[in-house]
mmCIF file of C-alpha atoms in Angstrom:
data_model
loop_
_atom_site.group_PDB
_atom_site.id
_atom_site.type_symbol
_atom_site.label_atom_id
_atom_site.label_comp_id
_atom_site.label_asym_id
_atom_site.label_seq_id
_atom_site.Cartn_x
_atom_site.Cartn_y
_atom_site.Cartn_z
ATOM 1 C CA MET A 1 116.125 113.071 70.335
ATOM 2 C CA SER A 2 114.342 116.125 71.729
ATOM 3 C CA ASP A 3 113.635 114.208 74.959
ATOM 4 C CA LYS A 4 117.314 113.528 75.409
ATOM 5 C CA ILE A 5 118.176 117.198 74.996
ATOM 6 C CA ALA A 6 115.480 118.217 77.476
ATOM 7 C CA GLU A 7 116.822 115.785 80.070
ATOM 8 C CA THR A 8 120.517 116.533 79.718
ATOM 9 C CA SER A 9 119.967 120.263 79.905
ATOM 10 C CA LEU A 10 119.309 119.836 83.634
ATOM 11 C CA PHE A 11 123.110 119.782 84.104
ATOM 12 C CA ASP A 12 125.832 122.284 83.212
ATOM 13 C CA ARG A 13 129.501 121.433 83.356
ATOM 14 C CA ASP A 14 130.328 124.710 85.097
ATOM 15 C CA THR A 15 127.852 123.974 87.891
ATOM 16 C CA VAL A 16 129.217 120.579 88.894
ATOM 17 C CA TYR A 17 131.186 120.825 92.145
ATOM 18 C CA VAL A 18 133.612 118.699 94.117
ATOM 19 C CA SER A 19 133.796 120.180 97.590
ATOM 20 C CA ASP A 20 136.399 120.021 100.366
ATOM 21 C CA ALA A 21 133.965 121.616 102.814
ATOM 22 C CA THR A 22 133.592 120.067 106.235
ATOM 23 C CA SER A 23 130.271 121.629 107.195
ATOM 24 C CA ARG A 24 126.906 122.106 105.618
ATOM 25 C CA ALA A 25 127.153 125.879 106.059
ATOM 26 C CA ASP A 26 130.469 125.986 104.187
ATOM 27 C CA VAL A 27 129.411 123.896 101.209
ATOM 28 C CA PHE A 28 126.129 125.803 100.873
ATOM 29 C CA LYS A 29 128.009 129.115 101.038
ATOM 30 C CA SER A 30 130.639 128.325 98.426
ATOM 31 C CA VAL A 31 128.202 126.742 95.964
ATOM 32 C CA ALA A 32 125.499 129.401 96.456
ATOM 33 C CA GLU A 33 128.004 132.223 95.939
ATOM 34 C CA ASP A 34 129.186 130.671 92.684
ATOM 35 C CA LEU A 35 125.610 130.047 91.488
ATOM 36 C CA TYR A 36 124.778 133.691 92.267
ATOM 37 C CA LYS A 37 127.857 134.909 90.408
ATOM 38 C CA LYS A 38 126.812 132.851 87.383
ATOM 39 C CA GLY A 39 123.291 134.263 87.482
ATOM 40 C CA HIS A 40 121.399 131.063 88.330
ATOM 41 C CA VAL A 41 119.956 132.168 91.682
ATOM 42 C CA THR A 42 118.938 135.339 93.506
ATOM 43 C CA LYS A 43 120.885 137.099 96.244
ATOM 44 C CA ASP A 44 118.679 135.603 98.970
ATOM 45 C CA PHE A 45 119.139 132.028 97.742
ATOM 46 C CA LEU A 46 121.765 131.121 100.359
ATOM 47 C CA LYS A 47 119.712 132.475 103.252
ATOM 48 C CA ASN A 48 116.608 130.589 102.146
ATOM 49 C CA LEU A 49 118.612 127.428 101.455
ATOM 50 C CA ASN A 50 119.964 127.386 105.032
ATOM 51 C CA GLU A 51 116.670 128.280 106.656
ATOM 52 C CA ARG A 52 114.824 125.620 104.745
ATOM 53 C CA GLU A 53 117.377 122.922 105.435
ATOM 54 C CA ASP A 54 117.200 123.727 109.176
ATOM 55 C CA LYS A 55 113.425 123.562 109.223
ATOM 56 C CA TYR A 56 112.725 120.970 106.551
ATOM 57 C CA PRO A 57 115.768 118.748 106.029
ATOM 58 C CA THR A 58 116.426 117.075 102.690
ATOM 59 C CA GLY A 59 118.660 114.082 103.497
ATOM 60 C CA ILE A 60 117.696 110.851 101.741
ATOM 61 C CA ASP A 61 118.633 107.572 103.377
ATOM 62 C CA LEU A 62 119.823 105.427 100.478
ATOM 63 C CA SER A 63 120.597 102.416 102.655
ATOM 64 C CA VAL A 64 117.038 101.290 101.975
ATOM 65 C CA VAL A 65 117.838 101.229 98.236
ATOM 66 C CA SER A 66 121.187 99.501 98.748
ATOM 67 C CA PRO A 67 123.175 99.132 101.972
ATOM 68 C CA GLU A 68 126.319 99.970 99.983
ATOM 69 C CA TYR A 69 125.132 103.353 98.752
ATOM 70 C CA PRO A 70 126.173 106.535 100.521
ATOM 71 C CA ASN A 71 123.357 108.839 101.582
ATOM 72 C CA VAL A 72 122.495 111.883 99.525
ATOM 73 C CA ALA A 73 120.595 115.120 100.060
ATOM 74 C CA ILE A 74 118.532 117.307 97.773
ATOM 75 C CA PRO A 75 118.838 120.838 99.184
ATOM 76 C CA HIS A 76 116.576 123.375 97.511
ATOM 77 C CA THR A 77 114.638 126.573 98.051
ATOM 78 C CA GLU A 78 111.273 127.980 97.194
ATOM 79 C CA ALA A 79 110.837 128.768 93.501
ATOM 80 C CA GLU A 80 111.235 132.536 93.863
ATOM 81 C CA PHE A 81 114.938 132.294 94.748
ATOM 82 C CA VAL A 82 116.050 130.513 91.568
ATOM 83 C CA LYS A 83 116.036 131.573 87.953
ATOM 84 C CA GLU A 84 115.857 128.244 86.152
ATOM 85 C CA ARG A 85 115.293 124.533 86.369
ATOM 86 C CA LYS A 86 118.534 122.709 86.986
ATOM 87 C CA VAL A 87 120.229 120.033 89.055
ATOM 88 C CA VAL A 88 123.536 121.010 90.640
ATOM 89 C CA PRO A 89 125.615 117.911 91.536
ATOM 90 C CA ILE A 90 128.016 118.344 94.459
ATOM 91 C CA LYS A 91 130.413 115.607 95.531
ATOM 92 C CA LEU A 92 131.398 115.980 99.191
ATOM 93 C CA LYS A 93 134.931 114.715 99.781
ATOM 94 C CA ASN A 94 134.198 114.861 103.488
ATOM 95 C CA PRO A 95 130.832 113.395 104.458
ATOM 96 C CA ILE A 96 128.589 116.010 106.095
ATOM 97 C CA SER A 97 125.710 115.493 108.483
ATOM 98 C CA PHE A 98 122.141 116.031 107.232
ATOM 99 C CA ASN A 99 118.760 115.161 108.699
ATOM 100 C CA ASN A 100 116.336 112.795 107.027
ATOM 101 C CA MET A 101 113.740 114.378 104.800
ATOM 102 C CA ILE A 102 111.007 111.906 105.673
ATOM 103 C CA ASP A 103 111.936 111.664 109.359
ATOM 104 C CA PRO A 104 113.759 114.825 110.486
ATOM 105 C CA SER A 105 114.613 113.307 113.881
ATOM 106 C CA GLN A 106 117.137 111.039 112.123
ATOM 107 C CA GLU A 107 120.600 112.331 111.279
ATOM 108 C CA PHE A 108 123.179 110.703 109.010
ATOM 109 C CA GLU A 109 126.250 111.433 106.924
ATOM 110 C CA VAL A 110 125.801 112.445 103.315
ATOM 111 C CA SER A 111 128.448 112.391 100.604
ATOM 112 C CA PHE A 112 126.641 113.622 97.522
ATOM 113 C CA LEU A 113 124.221 116.487 96.993
ATOM 114 C CA PHE A 114 121.787 116.924 94.146
ATOM 115 C CA MET A 115 120.939 120.569 94.714
ATOM 116 C CA ILE A 116 117.667 121.255 92.935
ATOM 117 C CA LEU A 117 117.010 124.616 91.347
ATOM 118 C CA ASN A 118 113.346 124.649 90.452
ATOM 119 C CA ASN A 119 111.541 127.788 89.397
ATOM 120 C CA ASP A 120 108.588 125.867 87.990
ATOM 121 C CA PRO A 121 106.952 123.495 90.491
ATOM 122 C CA GLU A 122 104.080 122.701 88.105
ATOM 123 C CA GLY A 123 106.490 121.770 85.305
ATOM 124 C CA GLN A 124 105.993 118.655 83.219
ATOM 125 C CA SER A 125 108.489 116.320 84.819
ATOM 126 C CA ASN A 126 109.327 116.246 88.489
ATOM 127 C CA VAL A 127 113.050 116.800 89.075
ATOM 128 C CA LEU A 128 113.123 114.881 92.354
ATOM 129 C CA ALA A 129 111.380 111.947 90.680
ATOM 130 C CA GLN A 130 114.020 112.011 87.926
ATOM 131 C CA ILE A 131 116.825 111.933 90.517
ATOM 132 C CA MET A 132 115.272 108.940 92.277
ATOM 133 C CA ASP A 133 114.710 107.146 88.979
ATOM 134 C CA PHE A 134 118.370 107.743 88.081
ATOM 135 C CA ILE A 135 119.450 106.218 91.411
ATOM 136 C CA ASN A 136 117.074 103.261 91.086
ATOM 137 C CA LYS A 137 117.778 102.382 87.467
ATOM 138 C CA THR A 138 121.579 102.846 87.316
ATOM 139 C CA PRO A 139 123.414 99.531 87.807
ATOM 140 C CA GLN A 140 124.808 99.341 91.325
ATOM 141 C CA ASN A 141 128.512 99.023 90.378
ATOM 142 C CA GLN A 142 128.307 102.053 88.088
ATOM 143 C CA LEU A 143 126.478 104.152 90.661
ATOM 144 C CA LEU A 144 129.019 103.240 93.344
ATOM 145 C CA THR A 145 131.860 104.372 91.068
ATOM 146 C CA PHE A 146 129.935 107.581 90.331
ATOM 147 C CA PHE A 147 129.389 108.356 94.023
ATOM 148 C CA LYS A 148 133.095 107.817 94.746
ATOM 149 C CA SER A 149 134.363 109.984 91.884
ATOM 150 C CA THR A 150 136.112 113.239 92.783
ATOM 151 C CA SER A 151 136.388 114.400 89.180
ATOM 152 C CA ALA A 152 133.851 117.023 88.165
ATOM 153 C CA ASP A 153 134.394 116.044 84.516
ATOM 154 C CA ALA A 154 133.625 112.397 85.236
ATOM 155 C CA ILE A 155 130.568 113.279 87.323
ATOM 156 C CA TYR A 156 129.257 115.536 84.569
ATOM 157 C CA SER A 157 129.781 113.067 81.734
ATOM 158 C CA PHE A 158 128.245 110.193 83.711
ATOM 159 C CA LEU A 159 125.143 112.266 84.432
ATOM 160 C CA GLN A 160 124.970 113.400 80.813
ATOM 161 C CA SER A 161 124.929 109.822 79.592
ATOM 162 C CA LYS A 162 122.947 108.063 82.357
ATOM 163 C CA PHE A 163 120.501 110.557 83.850
ATOM 164 C CA MET B 1 86.252 113.574 93.574
ATOM 165 C CA ILE B 2 88.186 112.631 96.693
ATOM 166 C CA LYS B 3 90.235 115.544 97.961
ATOM 167 C CA MET B 4 93.654 115.069 99.526
ATOM 168 C CA LEU B 5 96.356 117.465 100.620
ATOM 169 C CA THR B 6 100.125 117.077 100.903
ATOM 170 C CA ALA B 7 102.777 119.563 101.997
ATOM 171 C CA CYS B 8 106.535 120.002 102.023
ATOM 172 C CA GLY B 9 108.953 122.729 103.069
ATOM 173 C CA ALA B 10 109.313 124.581 99.787
ATOM 174 C CA GLY B 11 106.139 123.340 98.103
ATOM 175 C CA VAL B 12 108.260 122.731 95.020
ATOM 176 C CA ASN B 13 109.627 119.210 94.764
ATOM 177 C CA SER B 14 108.513 116.574 97.283
ATOM 178 C CA SER B 15 104.872 117.597 97.555
ATOM 179 C CA HIS B 16 104.465 117.758 93.786
ATOM 180 C CA GLN B 17 106.024 114.336 93.389
ATOM 181 C CA ILE B 18 103.561 112.906 95.946
ATOM 182 C CA LYS B 19 100.686 114.668 94.194
ATOM 183 C CA ASP B 20 101.588 113.247 90.760
ATOM 184 C CA ALA B 21 102.242 109.745 92.089
ATOM 185 C CA VAL B 22 99.099 109.438 94.231
ATOM 186 C CA GLU B 23 96.815 110.865 91.553
ATOM 187 C CA ALA B 24 98.225 108.476 88.926
ATOM 188 C CA GLU B 25 98.111 105.368 91.131
ATOM 189 C CA MET B 26 94.621 106.013 92.502
ATOM 190 C CA LYS B 27 93.311 106.613 88.975
ATOM 191 C CA LYS B 28 94.775 103.226 88.047
ATOM 192 C CA ARG B 29 92.908 101.729 90.992
ATOM 193 C CA GLY B 30 89.665 103.315 89.816
ATOM 194 C CA TYR B 31 89.324 106.318 92.125
ATOM 195 C CA GLN B 32 88.829 109.959 91.225
ATOM 196 C CA VAL B 33 91.385 111.712 93.385
ATOM 197 C CA SER B 34 92.690 115.249 93.489
ATOM 198 C CA VAL B 35 95.779 116.011 95.587
ATOM 199 C CA GLU B 36 96.763 119.569 96.395
ATOM 200 C CA ALA B 37 100.466 120.307 97.062
ATOM 201 C CA ILE B 38 101.300 123.252 99.307
ATOM 202 C CA GLN B 39 104.023 124.582 101.600
ATOM 203 C CA ILE B 40 103.967 123.401 105.208
ATOM 204 C CA LYS B 41 103.831 127.000 106.423
ATOM 205 C CA ASP B 42 100.492 127.362 104.617
ATOM 206 C CA LEU B 43 98.929 124.402 106.450
ATOM 207 C CA ASN B 44 96.101 125.597 108.691
ATOM 208 C CA PRO B 45 92.468 124.747 109.413
ATOM 209 C CA GLU B 46 91.479 126.954 106.466
ATOM 210 C CA THR B 47 93.647 125.126 103.877
ATOM 211 C CA MET B 48 92.518 121.801 105.372
ATOM 212 C CA LYS B 49 88.868 122.647 104.647
ATOM 213 C CA GLY B 50 87.245 119.996 102.473
ATOM 214 C CA VAL B 51 90.328 117.786 102.618
ATOM 215 C CA GLN B 52 89.366 114.124 103.126
ATOM 216 C CA ILE B 53 92.815 112.583 103.566
ATOM 217 C CA PHE B 54 96.001 114.365 104.667
ATOM 218 C CA LEU B 55 99.270 112.993 103.232
ATOM 219 C CA PRO B 56 102.167 114.367 105.328
ATOM 220 C CA ILE B 57 105.704 113.720 104.035
ATOM 221 C CA ASN B 58 108.045 114.645 106.868
ATOM 222 C CA LYS B 59 106.178 114.223 110.166
ATOM 223 C CA PRO B 60 105.379 117.950 110.425
ATOM 224 C CA ASP B 61 104.721 119.484 113.813
ATOM 225 C CA LEU B 62 101.399 121.254 113.372
ATOM 226 C CA SER B 63 99.876 123.816 115.697
ATOM 227 C CA PHE B 64 96.337 122.551 115.111
ATOM 228 C CA ASP B 65 94.540 119.218 115.218
ATOM 229 C CA VAL B 66 94.110 117.373 111.961
ATOM 230 C CA THR B 67 90.623 115.894 112.055
ATOM 231 C CA VAL B 68 90.815 113.778 108.882
ATOM 232 C CA PRO B 69 92.739 110.527 108.329
ATOM 233 C CA GLU B 70 96.507 111.078 108.021
ATOM 234 C CA ILE B 71 98.712 108.764 105.984
ATOM 235 C CA ASP B 72 102.478 109.188 106.012
ATOM 236 C CA ALA B 73 103.406 109.414 102.311
ATOM 237 C CA GLY B 74 107.185 110.014 102.503
ATOM 238 C CA ALA B 75 108.067 106.509 101.307
ATOM 239 C CA ILE B 76 106.557 107.297 97.891
ATOM 240 C CA LEU B 77 109.453 109.690 97.230
ATOM 241 C CA TYR B 78 111.815 106.765 96.695
ATOM 242 C CA ARG B 79 109.989 105.793 93.503
ATOM 243 C CA MET B 80 110.401 102.141 94.406
ATOM 244 C CA PRO B 81 107.220 100.088 93.973
ATOM 245 C CA ALA B 82 107.925 97.976 97.063
ATOM 246 C CA MET B 83 108.179 101.079 99.244
ATOM 247 C CA ALA B 84 105.249 102.931 97.717
ATOM 248 C CA ALA B 85 102.720 100.081 97.566
ATOM 249 C CA PRO B 86 101.957 99.977 101.322
ATOM 250 C CA VAL B 87 101.197 103.725 101.242
ATOM 251 C CA TYR B 88 98.845 103.353 98.268
ATOM 252 C CA ASP B 89 97.173 100.362 99.963
ATOM 253 C CA LYS B 90 96.610 102.415 103.095
ATOM 254 C CA ILE B 91 95.086 105.230 101.042
ATOM 255 C CA GLU B 92 92.771 102.781 99.277
ATOM 256 C CA ASP B 93 91.781 101.156 102.592
ATOM 257 C CA THR B 94 90.994 104.581 104.048
ATOM 258 C CA ILE B 95 88.883 105.505 101.028
ATOM 259 C CA LYS B 96 86.909 102.279 101.362
ATOM 260 C CA LYS B 97 86.565 102.317 105.134
ATOM 261 C CA ASN B 98 85.315 105.908 105.191
ATOM 262 C CA HIS B 99 83.222 105.508 102.019
ATOM 263 C CA LEU B 100 84.924 108.547 100.491
ATOM 264 C CA SER B 101 83.851 109.749 97.101
#
């Protein structure tokens, strides 16, 4: 029971986004401004988020998991720019170009972001590992439906029950 | 204790995942391994001191020569056994070949 609560608390309904943005800069700006307004990140979060993504991209090529999956990215900053441990899901209605985390010379389109807020790198469970486990263990048809959803409510409740 | 080092952009997520995974798997294979996770910007000859295997994640462009074996560890991030196993095998081979302890 307590495990379940600890896991689900990584998500908040009011920080699930469905974005119409057509560029990385725009989606980062609108989400970061809202996260700042809600007190989850510091003022310099957006600047650090952009700088880091330029230098150390976070795109994850999911075609190696399943050729049918869209690619995702896990933008994040250094711990000092965030105030808690949280995953911020962002559905991109328009796929946006990101570079590959494990091979930055590769570029591909991404349609879902798991923005990671992590103020505690030494913490018990690794947030990125939990995201990958969620992707690997969720049945393919369910995950495909999830990735296509443009309802923040549906995205939130799926993550609450499956993550 | 065999000392390894890994690094990612923020030093928060990827590098810590590699650290946890490599330490756990190598323990299972019977090796005493300690992996340090740092930010790429902190990589320099000083932080590399004493490191026996370097585990880069994202093909970083470094301004100095790495003089110890380097094994690309990015595939471990997928948390899929089939993708991670070749990386662990390479680490084990390197330990054996160089008689690291």
